[in-house]
PDB file of C-alpha atoms in Angstrom:
ATOM      1  CA  MET A   4      -3.154 122.885-113.494  1.00  0.00           C
ATOM      2  CA  GLU A   5      -4.704 123.741-110.143  1.00  0.00           C
ATOM      3  CA  GLN A   6      -7.836 125.038-111.885  1.00  0.00           C
ATOM      4  CA  ASN A   7      -8.256 121.908-113.906  1.00  0.00           C
ATOM      5  CA  GLY A   8      -7.785 119.752-110.781  1.00  0.00           C
ATOM      6  CA  THR A   9     -10.440 121.793-108.885  1.00  0.00           C
ATOM      7  CA  LYS A  10     -12.859 121.585-111.895  1.00  0.00           C
ATOM      8  CA  LYS A  11     -12.296 117.848-111.979  1.00  0.00           C
ATOM      9  CA  LYS A  12     -13.022 117.486-108.248  1.00  0.00           C
ATOM     10  CA  ARG A  13     -16.182 119.572-108.669  1.00  0.00           C
ATOM     11  CA  HIS A  14     -17.182 117.368-111.594  1.00  0.00           C
ATOM     12  CA  ILE A  15     -16.685 114.272-109.500  1.00  0.00           C
ATOM     13  CA  GLY A  16     -18.478 115.760-106.583  1.00  0.00           C
ATOM     14  CA  MET A  17     -21.480 116.683-108.807  1.00  0.00           C
ATOM     15  CA  LYS A  18     -21.529 113.066-110.116  1.00  0.00           C
ATOM     16  CA  ILE A  19     -21.665 111.805-106.647  1.00  0.00           C
ATOM     17  CA  PHE A  20     -24.311 114.289-105.630  1.00  0.00           C
ATOM     18  CA  LEU A  21     -26.440 113.385-108.667  1.00  0.00           C
ATOM     19  CA  ALA A  22     -25.978 109.633-107.994  1.00  0.00           C
ATOM     20  CA  LEU A  23     -27.067 110.097-104.370  1.00  0.00           C
ATOM     21  CA  LEU A  24     -30.048 112.222-105.468  1.00  0.00           C
ATOM     22  CA  LEU A  25     -31.076 109.563-107.901  1.00  0.00           C
ATOM     23  CA  LEU A  26     -30.866 106.855-105.205  1.00  0.00           C
ATOM     24  CA  LEU A  27     -32.881 108.976-102.868  1.00  0.00           C
ATOM     25  CA  LEU A  28     -35.392 109.604-105.554  1.00  0.00           C
ATOM     26  CA  ALA A  29     -35.492 105.875-106.377  1.00  0.00           C
ATOM     27  CA  ALA A  30     -35.972 105.088-102.771  1.00  0.00           C
ATOM     28  CA  ALA A  31     -38.760 107.601-102.444  1.00  0.00           C
ATOM     29  CA  ALA A  32     -40.478 106.293-105.493  1.00  0.00           C
ATOM     30  CA  GLY A  33     -40.181 102.799-104.071  1.00  0.00           C
ATOM     31  CA  LEU A  34     -41.795 103.866-100.797  1.00  0.00           C
ATOM     32  CA  VAL A  35     -44.603 105.630-102.621  1.00  0.00           C
ATOM     33  CA  ILE A  36     -45.218 102.480-104.777  1.00  0.00           C
ATOM     34  CA  TYR A  37     -44.981 100.198-101.758  1.00  0.00           C
ATOM     35  CA  PHE A  38     -47.284 102.272 -99.509  1.00  0.00           C
ATOM     36  CA  TYR A  39     -49.690 103.548-102.214  1.00  0.00           C
ATOM     37  CA  PRO A  40     -52.128 100.557-101.809  1.00  0.00           C
ATOM     38  CA  ALA A  41     -52.326 101.228 -98.054  1.00  0.00           C
ATOM     39  CA  TYR A  42     -52.862 105.007 -98.673  1.00  0.00           C
ATOM     40  CA  ARG A  43     -55.656 104.171-101.262  1.00  0.00           C
ATOM     41  CA  ALA A  44     -57.313 101.698 -98.941  1.00  0.00           C
ATOM     42  CA  ALA A  45     -57.072 104.232 -96.105  1.00  0.00           C
ATOM     43  CA  GLY A  46     -58.956 106.701 -98.238  1.00  0.00           C
ATOM     44  CA  TYR A  47     -61.665 104.249 -98.952  1.00  0.00           C
ATOM     45  CA  LEU A  48     -61.980 103.257 -95.292  1.00  0.00           C
ATOM     46  CA  ALA A  49     -62.114 106.954 -94.118  1.00  0.00           C
ATOM     47  CA  GLU A  50     -64.954 107.615 -96.645  1.00  0.00           C
ATOM     48  CA  ASN A  51     -67.019 104.434 -96.222  1.00  0.00           C
ATOM     49  CA  LEU A  52     -66.287 102.761 -92.882  1.00  0.00           C
ATOM     50  CA  SER A  53     -69.024 103.574 -90.278  1.00  0.00           C
ATOM     51  CA  PHE A  54     -70.146 101.983 -87.136  1.00  0.00           C
ATOM     52  CA  GLN A  55     -73.745 103.300 -87.823  1.00  0.00           C
ATOM     53  CA  LYS A  56     -74.742 100.256 -89.815  1.00  0.00           C
ATOM     54  CA  MET A  57     -73.066  96.883 -89.285  1.00  0.00           C
ATOM     55  CA  GLU A  58     -73.366  93.234 -88.135  1.00  0.00           C
ATOM     56  CA  TYR A  59     -70.907  91.762 -85.545  1.00  0.00           C
ATOM     57  CA  VAL A  60     -69.880  88.591 -83.842  1.00  0.00           C
ATOM     58  CA  MET A  61     -67.860  88.821 -80.565  1.00  0.00           C
ATOM     59  CA  GLU A  62     -66.458  86.144 -78.393  1.00  0.00           C
ATOM     60  CA  VAL A  63     -65.102  87.079 -74.958  1.00  0.00           C
ATOM     61  CA  ARG A  64     -63.509  85.119 -72.210  1.00  0.00           C
ATOM     62  CA  ILE A  65     -63.967  86.905 -68.796  1.00  0.00           C
ATOM     63  CA  ASP A  66     -61.422  86.833 -65.938  1.00  0.00           C
ATOM     64  CA  ARG A  67     -63.622  86.419 -62.979  1.00  0.00           C
ATOM     65  CA  GLU A  68     -60.833  87.519 -60.620  1.00  0.00           C
ATOM     66  CA  GLU A  69     -60.900  90.948 -62.241  1.00  0.00           C
ATOM     67  CA  LEU A  70     -64.607  91.433 -61.784  1.00  0.00           C
ATOM     68  CA  ASP A  71     -65.956  93.864 -59.075  1.00  0.00           C
ATOM     69  CA  THR A  72     -68.575  92.634 -56.585  1.00  0.00           C
ATOM     70  CA  LYS A  73     -71.578  93.793 -58.597  1.00  0.00           C
ATOM     71  CA  LYS A  74     -70.437  91.946 -61.658  1.00  0.00           C
ATOM     72  CA  ARG A  75     -69.552  88.751 -59.582  1.00  0.00           C
ATOM     73  CA  ILE A  76     -73.133  88.898 -58.051  1.00  0.00           C
ATOM     74  CA  LEU A  77     -74.597  89.179 -61.656  1.00  0.00           C
ATOM     75  CA  ILE A  78     -72.732  86.089 -62.737  1.00  0.00           C
ATOM     76  CA  ASP A  79     -73.634  84.099 -59.672  1.00  0.00           C
ATOM     77  CA  THR A  80     -77.286  85.017 -59.822  1.00  0.00           C
ATOM     78  CA  MET A  81     -77.514  84.215 -63.471  1.00  0.00           C
ATOM     79  CA  ALA A  82     -75.900  80.800 -62.702  1.00  0.00           C
ATOM     80  CA  GLU A  83     -78.320  80.135 -59.843  1.00  0.00           C
ATOM     81  CA  ILE A  84     -81.401  81.092 -61.985  1.00  0.00           C
ATOM     82  CA  THR A  85     -80.488  79.296 -65.246  1.00  0.00           C
ATOM     83  CA  GLY A  86     -78.403  76.445 -64.064  1.00  0.00           C
ATOM     84  CA  ILE A  87     -75.740  77.471 -66.524  1.00  0.00           C
ATOM     85  CA  THR A  88     -72.300  77.304 -64.612  1.00  0.00           C
ATOM     86  CA  GLY A  89     -70.376  80.430 -63.816  1.00  0.00           C
ATOM     87  CA  GLU A  90     -67.475  79.303 -65.937  1.00  0.00           C
ATOM     88  CA  GLU A  91     -69.824  78.891 -68.952  1.00  0.00           C
ATOM     89  CA  LEU A  92     -71.208  82.433 -68.142  1.00  0.00           C
ATOM     90  CA  CYS A  93     -67.685  83.820 -68.284  1.00  0.00           C
ATOM     91  CA  HIS A  94     -67.245  82.575 -71.882  1.00  0.00           C
ATOM     92  CA  LEU A  95     -69.712  84.309 -74.184  1.00  0.00           C
ATOM     93  CA  THR A  96     -70.410  84.604 -77.795  1.00  0.00           C
ATOM     94  CA  ILE A  97     -72.457  87.788 -78.610  1.00  0.00           C
ATOM     95  CA  GLN A  98     -73.798  88.424 -82.027  1.00  0.00           C
ATOM     96  CA  GLY A  99     -76.052  91.143 -83.379  1.00  0.00           C
ATOM     97  CA  ASN A 100     -76.085  94.345 -85.361  1.00  0.00           C
ATOM     98  CA  ILE A 101     -75.978  98.097 -84.941  1.00  0.00           C
ATOM     99  CA  ASP A 102     -78.307 100.631 -86.526  1.00  0.00           C
ATOM    100  CA  GLY A 103     -77.465 104.304 -85.545  1.00  0.00           C
ATOM    101  CA  ASP A 104     -77.823 104.510 -81.696  1.00  0.00           C
ATOM    102  CA  VAL A 105     -79.496 101.123 -81.454  1.00  0.00           C
ATOM    103  CA  ILE A 106     -77.436  97.969 -80.492  1.00  0.00           C
ATOM    104  CA  TYR A 107     -78.846  94.546 -80.702  1.00  0.00           C
ATOM    105  CA  ALA A 108     -77.046  91.749 -78.880  1.00  0.00           C
ATOM    106  CA  CYS A 109     -78.004  88.074 -78.718  1.00  0.00           C
ATOM    107  CA  ILE A 110     -75.971  86.270 -75.973  1.00  0.00           C
ATOM    108  CA  TYR A 111     -74.841  82.669 -75.960  1.00  0.00           C
ATOM    109  CA  PRO A 112     -72.986  81.210 -72.970  1.00  0.00           C
ATOM    110  CA  GLU A 113     -70.284  78.558 -73.803  1.00  0.00           C
ATOM    111  CA  GLY A 114     -71.851  75.237 -74.826  1.00  0.00           C
ATOM    112  CA  GLN A 115     -75.317  76.583 -75.226  1.00  0.00           C
ATOM    113  CA  GLU A 116     -77.176  76.235 -78.503  1.00  0.00           C
ATOM    114  CA  LYS A 117     -79.991  78.606 -77.565  1.00  0.00           C
ATOM    115  CA  PRO A 118     -79.263  82.256 -76.548  1.00  0.00           C
ATOM    116  CA  LEU A 119     -79.550  83.002 -72.906  1.00  0.00           C
ATOM    117  CA  THR A 120     -81.283  86.416 -73.797  1.00  0.00           C
ATOM    118  CA  GLU A 121     -81.173  89.262 -76.165  1.00  0.00           C
ATOM    119  CA  LEU A 122     -80.670  92.923 -75.489  1.00  0.00           C
ATOM    120  CA  TYR A 123     -81.583  96.227 -77.247  1.00  0.00           C
ATOM    121  CA  LEU A 124     -79.489  99.105 -76.157  1.00  0.00           C
ATOM    122  CA  SER A 125     -79.959 102.752 -77.156  1.00  0.00           C
ATOM    123  CA  ASP A 126     -79.502 106.305 -75.857  1.00  0.00           C
ATOM    124  CA  ASP A 127     -83.182 106.518 -74.787  1.00  0.00           C
ATOM    125  CA  LEU A 128     -84.081 103.079 -73.616  1.00  0.00           C
ATOM    126  CA  ASP A 129     -82.482  99.735 -72.880  1.00  0.00           C
ATOM    127  CA  VAL A 130     -84.517  96.543 -72.902  1.00  0.00           C
ATOM    128  CA  VAL A 131     -83.859  92.740 -72.369  1.00  0.00           C
ATOM    129  CA  ASN A 132     -85.883  89.590 -73.425  1.00  0.00           C
ATOM    130  CA  GLY A 133     -87.287  88.739 -70.060  1.00  0.00           C
ATOM    131  CA  ALA A 134     -89.367  85.893 -71.533  1.00  0.00           C
ATOM    132  CA  MET A 135     -86.150  84.057 -72.441  1.00  0.00           C
ATOM    133  CA  LEU A 136     -84.603  84.535 -69.032  1.00  0.00           C
ATOM    134  CA  TYR A 137     -87.867  83.338 -67.371  1.00  0.00           C
ATOM    135  CA  SER A 138     -87.953  80.350 -69.692  1.00  0.00           C
ATOM    136  CA  ALA A 139     -84.386  79.405 -68.668  1.00  0.00           C
ATOM    137  CA  MET A 140     -85.230  79.879 -65.009  1.00  0.00           C
ATOM    138  CA  ARG A 141     -88.435  77.763 -65.356  1.00  0.00           C
ATOM    139  CA  GLU A 142     -86.558  74.973 -67.159  1.00  0.00           C
ATOM    140  CA  ASN A 143     -83.826  74.895 -64.606  1.00  0.00           C
ATOM    141  CA  PHE A 144     -85.980  74.779 -61.417  1.00  0.00           C
ATOM    142  CA  CYS A 145     -88.823  72.604 -62.877  1.00  0.00           C
ATOM    143  CA  GLY A 146     -86.168  70.169 -64.142  1.00  0.00           C
ATOM    144  CA  GLN A 147     -84.971  69.665 -60.562  1.00  0.00           C
ATOM    145  CA  ASN A 148     -88.499  69.347 -59.155  1.00  0.00           C
ATOM    146  CA  GLU A 149     -91.574  68.794 -61.317  1.00  0.00           C
ATOM    147  CA  MET A 150     -93.900  69.935 -58.543  1.00  0.00           C
ATOM    148  CA  LEU A 151     -92.559  73.498 -59.209  1.00  0.00           C
ATOM    149  CA  ASN A 152     -94.428  73.388 -62.479  1.00  0.00           C
ATOM    150  CA  TYR A 153     -97.565  74.562 -60.515  1.00  0.00           C
ATOM    151  CA  LEU A 154     -95.487  77.427 -59.077  1.00  0.00           C
ATOM    152  CA  PHE A 155     -94.437  78.989 -62.412  1.00  0.00           C
ATOM    153  CA  PRO A 156     -97.180  80.570 -64.437  1.00  0.00           C
ATOM    154  CA  VAL A 157     -97.053  80.654 -68.287  1.00  0.00           C
ATOM    155  CA  TRP A 158     -95.457  83.841 -69.500  1.00  0.00           C
ATOM    156  CA  GLU A 159     -98.315  85.543 -71.354  1.00  0.00           C
ATOM    157  CA  GLU A 160     -97.135  89.147 -71.343  1.00  0.00           C
ATOM    158  CA  HIS A 161     -94.906  91.002 -73.802  1.00  0.00           C
ATOM    159  CA  LYS A 162     -91.431  89.515 -74.257  1.00  0.00           C
ATOM    160  CA  TYR A 163     -89.345  92.425 -73.355  1.00  0.00           C
ATOM    161  CA  MET A 164     -88.659  94.489 -70.125  1.00  0.00           C
ATOM    162  CA  SER A 165     -86.556  97.481 -69.299  1.00  0.00           C
ATOM    163  CA  LEU A 166     -83.183  96.907 -67.577  1.00  0.00           C
ATOM    164  CA  LYS A 167     -84.499  98.606 -64.554  1.00  0.00           C
ATOM    165  CA  GLN A 168     -87.418  96.020 -64.458  1.00  0.00           C
ATOM    166  CA  ALA A 169     -84.845  93.136 -64.971  1.00  0.00           C
ATOM    167  CA  GLU A 170     -82.775  94.603 -62.120  1.00  0.00           C
ATOM    168  CA  ASP A 171     -85.857  94.575 -59.909  1.00  0.00           C
ATOM    169  CA  MET A 172     -86.963  91.235 -60.892  1.00  0.00           C
ATOM    170  CA  PHE A 173     -83.661  89.312 -60.531  1.00  0.00           C
ATOM    171  CA  GLY A 174     -81.982  91.567 -57.953  1.00  0.00           C
ATOM    172  CA  VAL A 175     -78.888  92.285 -59.972  1.00  0.00           C
ATOM    173  CA  ASP A 176     -76.953  95.434 -61.175  1.00  0.00           C
ATOM    174  CA  LEU A 177     -77.024  95.982 -64.954  1.00  0.00           C
ATOM    175  CA  SER A 178     -75.417  99.375 -65.070  1.00  0.00           C
ATOM    176  CA  ALA A 179     -72.672  98.093 -67.237  1.00  0.00           C
ATOM    177  CA  PHE A 180     -75.145  97.469 -69.983  1.00  0.00           C
ATOM    178  CA  ARG A 181     -77.073 100.738 -69.481  1.00  0.00           C
ATOM    179  CA  ASN A 182     -73.791 102.811 -69.632  1.00  0.00           C
ATOM    180  CA  PHE A 183     -72.460 100.975 -72.626  1.00  0.00           C
ATOM    181  CA  GLN A 184     -71.273 103.128 -75.553  1.00  0.00           C
ATOM    182  CA  LEU A 185     -69.360 102.302 -78.688  1.00  0.00           C
ATOM    183  CA  PRO A 186     -65.769 103.493 -78.629  1.00  0.00           C
ATOM    184  CA  PHE A 187     -65.954 105.205 -82.074  1.00  0.00           C
ATOM    185  CA  LYS A 188     -69.577 106.235 -81.948  1.00  0.00           C
ATOM    186  CA  ASP A 189     -69.028 109.981 -82.100  1.00  0.00           C
ATOM    187  CA  ARG A 190     -66.154 110.188 -84.544  1.00  0.00           C
ATOM    188  CA  LYS A 191     -64.684 108.701 -87.749  1.00  0.00           C
ATOM    189  CA  LEU A 192     -60.878 107.985 -88.186  1.00  0.00           C
ATOM    190  CA  SER A 193     -59.192 110.203 -90.764  1.00  0.00           C
ATOM    191  CA  ARG A 194     -57.436 108.934 -93.910  1.00  0.00           C
ATOM    192  CA  MET A 195     -53.998 109.424 -92.166  1.00  0.00           C
ATOM    193  CA  GLU A 196     -55.076 107.468 -89.006  1.00  0.00           C
ATOM    194  CA  TYR A 197     -56.125 104.537 -91.200  1.00  0.00           C
ATOM    195  CA  PHE A 198     -53.047 104.877 -93.140  1.00  0.00           C
ATOM    196  CA  VAL A 199     -50.901 104.588 -90.044  1.00  0.00           C
ATOM    197  CA  ILE A 200     -52.728 101.404 -89.155  1.00  0.00           C
ATOM    198  CA  LEU A 201     -52.510  99.769 -92.531  1.00  0.00           C
ATOM    199  CA  ALA A 202     -48.845 100.675 -93.062  1.00  0.00           C
ATOM    200  CA  PHE A 203     -48.085  98.221 -90.164  1.00  0.00           C
ATOM    201  CA  MET A 204     -50.044  95.414 -91.737  1.00  0.00           C
ATOM    202  CA  HIS A 205     -49.253  92.981 -94.519  1.00  0.00           C
ATOM    203  CA  ARG A 206     -50.939  93.468 -97.850  1.00  0.00           C
ATOM    204  CA  ASP A 207     -52.649  90.296 -99.231  1.00  0.00           C
ATOM    205  CA  LYS A 208     -54.025  89.774-102.653  1.00  0.00           C
ATOM    206  CA  ALA A 209     -56.783  87.341-103.482  1.00  0.00           C
ATOM    207  CA  ALA A 210     -59.417  86.664-106.130  1.00  0.00           C
ATOM    208  CA  GLY A 211     -62.004  88.628-104.158  1.00  0.00           C
ATOM    209  CA  GLY A 212     -59.751  91.623-103.758  1.00  0.00           C
ATOM    210  CA  GLU A 213     -56.934  92.837-101.334  1.00  0.00           C
ATOM    211  CA  SER A 214     -56.870  92.624 -97.481  1.00  0.00           C
ATOM    212  CA  PHE A 215     -54.502  93.752 -94.898  1.00  0.00           C
ATOM    213  CA  SER A 216     -53.441  91.470 -91.968  1.00  0.00           C
ATOM    214  CA  TYR A 217     -51.334  91.743 -88.801  1.00  0.00           C
ATOM    215  CA  ARG A 218     -50.431  88.610 -86.965  1.00  0.00           C
ATOM    216  CA  LYS A 219     -47.926  89.165 -84.133  1.00  0.00           C
ATOM    217  CA  ASP A 220     -47.572  90.712 -80.647  1.00  0.00           C
ATOM    218  CA  GLY A 221     -50.637  88.640 -79.432  1.00  0.00           C
ATOM    219  CA  ILE A 222     -52.994  90.251 -82.075  1.00  0.00           C
ATOM    220  CA  ASP A 223     -54.526  88.563 -85.178  1.00  0.00           C
ATOM    221  CA  ALA A 224     -56.165  91.152 -87.242  1.00  0.00           C
ATOM    222  CA  GLU A 225     -57.459  91.498 -90.828  1.00  0.00           C
ATOM    223  CA  ILE A 226     -59.215  94.250 -92.847  1.00  0.00           C
ATOM    224  CA  TRP A 227     -61.019  93.840 -96.082  1.00  0.00           C
ATOM    225  CA  PRO A 228     -61.512  97.309 -97.661  1.00  0.00           C
ATOM    226  CA  ARG A 229     -63.970  96.248-100.297  1.00  0.00           C
ATOM    227  CA  GLU A 230     -67.606  97.292-101.156  1.00  0.00           C
ATOM    228  CA  GLN A 231     -68.811  95.481 -97.950  1.00  0.00           C
ATOM    229  CA  ILE A 232     -66.039  96.431 -95.603  1.00  0.00           C
ATOM    230  CA  LYS A 233     -65.149  93.686 -93.007  1.00  0.00           C
ATOM    231  CA  CYS A 234     -62.764  93.675 -90.042  1.00  0.00           C
ATOM    232  CA  SER A 235     -61.686  91.079 -87.667  1.00  0.00           C
ATOM    233  CA  VAL A 236     -59.471  91.038 -84.557  1.00  0.00           C
ATOM    234  CA  SER A 237     -58.441  88.456 -81.919  1.00  0.00           C
ATOM    235  CA  ILE A 238     -56.481  89.683 -78.960  1.00  0.00           C
ATOM    236  CA  GLU A 239     -55.055  87.658 -75.952  1.00  0.00           C
ATOM    237  CA  ASP A 240     -54.833  89.789 -72.797  1.00  0.00           C
ATOM    238  CA  PRO A 241     -56.338  92.765 -74.622  1.00  0.00           C
ATOM    239  CA  ALA A 242     -55.861  95.341 -71.797  1.00  0.00           C
ATOM    240  CA  ASP A 243     -52.077  94.729 -71.699  1.00  0.00           C
ATOM    241  CA  ILE A 244     -51.605  94.777 -75.464  1.00  0.00           C
ATOM    242  CA  LEU A 245     -53.745  98.001 -75.934  1.00  0.00           C
ATOM    243  CA  ASP A 246     -51.710  99.692 -73.216  1.00  0.00           C
ATOM    244  CA  GLU A 247     -48.487  98.751 -75.033  1.00  0.00           C
ATOM    245  CA  LEU A 248     -49.783 100.093 -78.360  1.00  0.00           C
ATOM    246  CA  SER A 249     -51.392 103.223 -76.975  1.00  0.00           C
ATOM    247  CA  GLY A 250     -48.117 105.131 -76.624  1.00  0.00           C
ATOM    248  CA  LYS A 251     -47.180 104.558 -80.271  1.00  0.00           C
ATOM    249  CA  LEU A 252     -50.595 105.321 -81.762  1.00  0.00           C
ATOM    250  CA  SER A 253     -51.149 108.360 -79.596  1.00  0.00           C
ATOM    251  CA  LYS A 254     -48.407 110.058 -81.552  1.00  0.00           C
ATOM    252  CA  VAL A 255     -50.489 110.112 -84.621  1.00  0.00           C
ATOM    253  CA  GLY A 256     -53.792 110.948 -82.838  1.00  0.00           C
ATOM    254  CA  ILE A 257     -55.208 107.498 -82.125  1.00  0.00           C
ATOM    255  CA  ASN A 258     -56.014 107.104 -78.437  1.00  0.00           C
ATOM    256  CA  LEU A 259     -56.576 103.597 -77.087  1.00  0.00           C
ATOM    257  CA  ARG A 260     -56.845 102.570 -73.430  1.00  0.00           C
ATOM    258  CA  GLY A 261     -57.131  99.102 -72.197  1.00  0.00           C
ATOM    259  CA  ASN A 262     -58.343  99.736 -68.708  1.00  0.00           C
ATOM    260  CA  LYS A 263     -61.993  98.819 -69.442  1.00  0.00           C
ATOM    261  CA  LEU A 264     -60.769  95.484 -70.986  1.00  0.00           C
ATOM    262  CA  ARG A 265     -58.859  94.428 -67.876  1.00  0.00           C
ATOM    263  CA  ILE A 266     -61.688  91.973 -67.077  1.00  0.00           C
ATOM    264  CA  LEU A 267     -61.058  90.053 -70.378  1.00  0.00           C
ATOM    265  CA  ASP A 268     -58.671  87.217 -70.794  1.00  0.00           C
ATOM    266  CA  SER A 269     -59.300  87.260 -74.564  1.00  0.00           C
ATOM    267  CA  LEU A 270     -61.412  89.111 -77.146  1.00  0.00           C
ATOM    268  CA  SER A 271     -62.446  88.098 -80.672  1.00  0.00           C
ATOM    269  CA  LEU A 272     -64.492  90.473 -82.886  1.00  0.00           C
ATOM    270  CA  THR A 273     -65.643  90.424 -86.522  1.00  0.00           C
ATOM    271  CA  VAL A 274     -67.672  93.296 -87.969  1.00  0.00           C
ATOM    272  CA  GLU A 275     -69.179  93.709 -91.360  1.00  0.00           C
ATOM    273  CA  MET A 276     -70.715  96.944 -92.776  1.00  0.00           C
ATOM    274  CA  LYS A 277     -74.407  96.278 -93.594  1.00  0.00           C
ATOM    275  CA  GLY A 278     -76.533  99.117 -95.215  1.00  0.00           C
ATOM    276  CA  ASP A 279     -79.677  97.188 -94.543  1.00  0.00           C
ATOM    277  CA  ALA A 280     -79.161  96.509 -90.783  1.00  0.00           C
ATOM    278  CA  ALA A 281     -82.475  98.193 -89.679  1.00  0.00           C
ATOM    279  CA  LEU A 282     -83.428  97.857 -85.986  1.00  0.00           C
ATOM    280  CA  GLN A 283     -86.523  98.984 -84.125  1.00  0.00           C
ATOM    281  CA  MET A 284     -86.624  99.235 -80.333  1.00  0.00           C
ATOM    282  CA  PRO A 285     -89.413  97.031 -78.656  1.00  0.00           C
ATOM    283  CA  LYS A 286     -91.913  99.380 -77.227  1.00  0.00           C
ATOM    284  CA  ASP A 287     -94.326  97.077 -75.449  1.00  0.00           C
ATOM    285  CA  LEU A 288     -92.843  96.027 -72.135  1.00  0.00           C
ATOM    286  CA  VAL A 289     -94.011  93.750 -69.329  1.00  0.00           C
ATOM    287  CA  SER A 290     -96.212  95.041 -66.421  1.00  0.00           C
ATOM    288  CA  GLN A 291     -94.920  95.571 -63.042  1.00  0.00           C
ATOM    289  CA  ASN A 292     -97.347  92.906 -61.923  1.00  0.00           C
ATOM    290  CA  MET A 293     -95.356  90.327 -63.804  1.00  0.00           C
ATOM    291  CA  VAL A 294     -92.148  91.616 -62.294  1.00  0.00           C
ATOM    292  CA  ASP A 295     -93.516  91.188 -58.860  1.00  0.00           C
ATOM    293  CA  ILE A 296     -94.843  87.726 -59.611  1.00  0.00           C
ATOM    294  CA  VAL A 297     -91.352  86.491 -60.681  1.00  0.00           C
ATOM    295  CA  LYS A 298     -89.732  88.182 -57.643  1.00  0.00           C
ATOM    296  CA  GLY A 299     -92.247  86.300 -55.472  1.00  0.00           C
ATOM    297  CA  ILE A 300     -91.386  82.975 -57.138  1.00  0.00           C
ATOM    298  CA  ARG A 301     -87.750  83.517 -56.590  1.00  0.00           C
ATOM    299  CA  ALA A 302     -88.291  84.399 -52.972  1.00  0.00           C
ATOM    300  CA  VAL A 303     -90.224  81.141 -52.406  1.00  0.00           C
ATOM    301  CA  ILE A 304     -87.557  79.117 -54.232  1.00  0.00           C
ATOM    302  CA  ARG A 305     -84.765  80.619 -52.295  1.00  0.00           C
ATOM    303  CA  GLU A 306     -86.752  79.869 -48.989  1.00  0.00           C
ATOM    304  CA  LEU A 307     -87.353  76.308 -49.976  1.00  0.00           C
ATOM    305  CA  SER A 308     -83.722  75.801 -50.881  1.00  0.00           C
ATOM    306  CA  GLY A 309     -82.572  77.503 -47.580  1.00  0.00           C
ATOM    307  CA  LYS A 310     -80.697  80.300 -49.361  1.00  0.00           C
TER     308      LYS A 310
END
């Protein structure tokens, strides 16, 4: 009788064990089914997403109180030269593209239909469209006093100048542009790193294909892992948010630091992979003579205005 009771208990225990095992297997299968689209998309992103060829549009709102002295002087000088207010210069839309180590940026202050200037940044040379800055300066001062038309010569030189020439011409520090580097320039994220990111996002299905979105904690982000990969993100107080996320993401090998974004109140960025985003650095730059002429004009205007 005791043996029969023991066998019966073992039989019941085996049934419970098998039932639990089946539940665990079913849960595991459910997780695999649920996360497989993210894992598949992560593989596609790891293989195809590259910052070597892309177009981008970025909108930034700068917190002037967080700027160091050199950057404040830059804002104030550009406001003085162009007539655009410091507040407008602290809210910028920047659009352009990237081709290898060459970055092109066209800069629009808030409320301006025409770009203030354009930049080409690379490992070997950084240049700015000096003709556009000169044109903005000429329109600003001549608009205040038509007699100054006789002071400003027509810009007949090449359009571009090096950042060092621009620093000399306008008396500002542009080292932030000279030292700029893309955060992921030298490495690609792995499939597992992308998977960790996508696993936290909501999967959306549409006629054009699937996308992954995340809309909480002050972040609005979306990734389209399609033939032409597109990513967008909008962040309020980006430095604080990235600091909060850095601890979690560092556990899986993704290191983010928000210190460099401390000067921003908000950041919005959209990038799209473009295989035909070919860029060539301008090679013909203005002469030092033109730089000296504009420096002289600025000195005269400052003297006339009592600054």
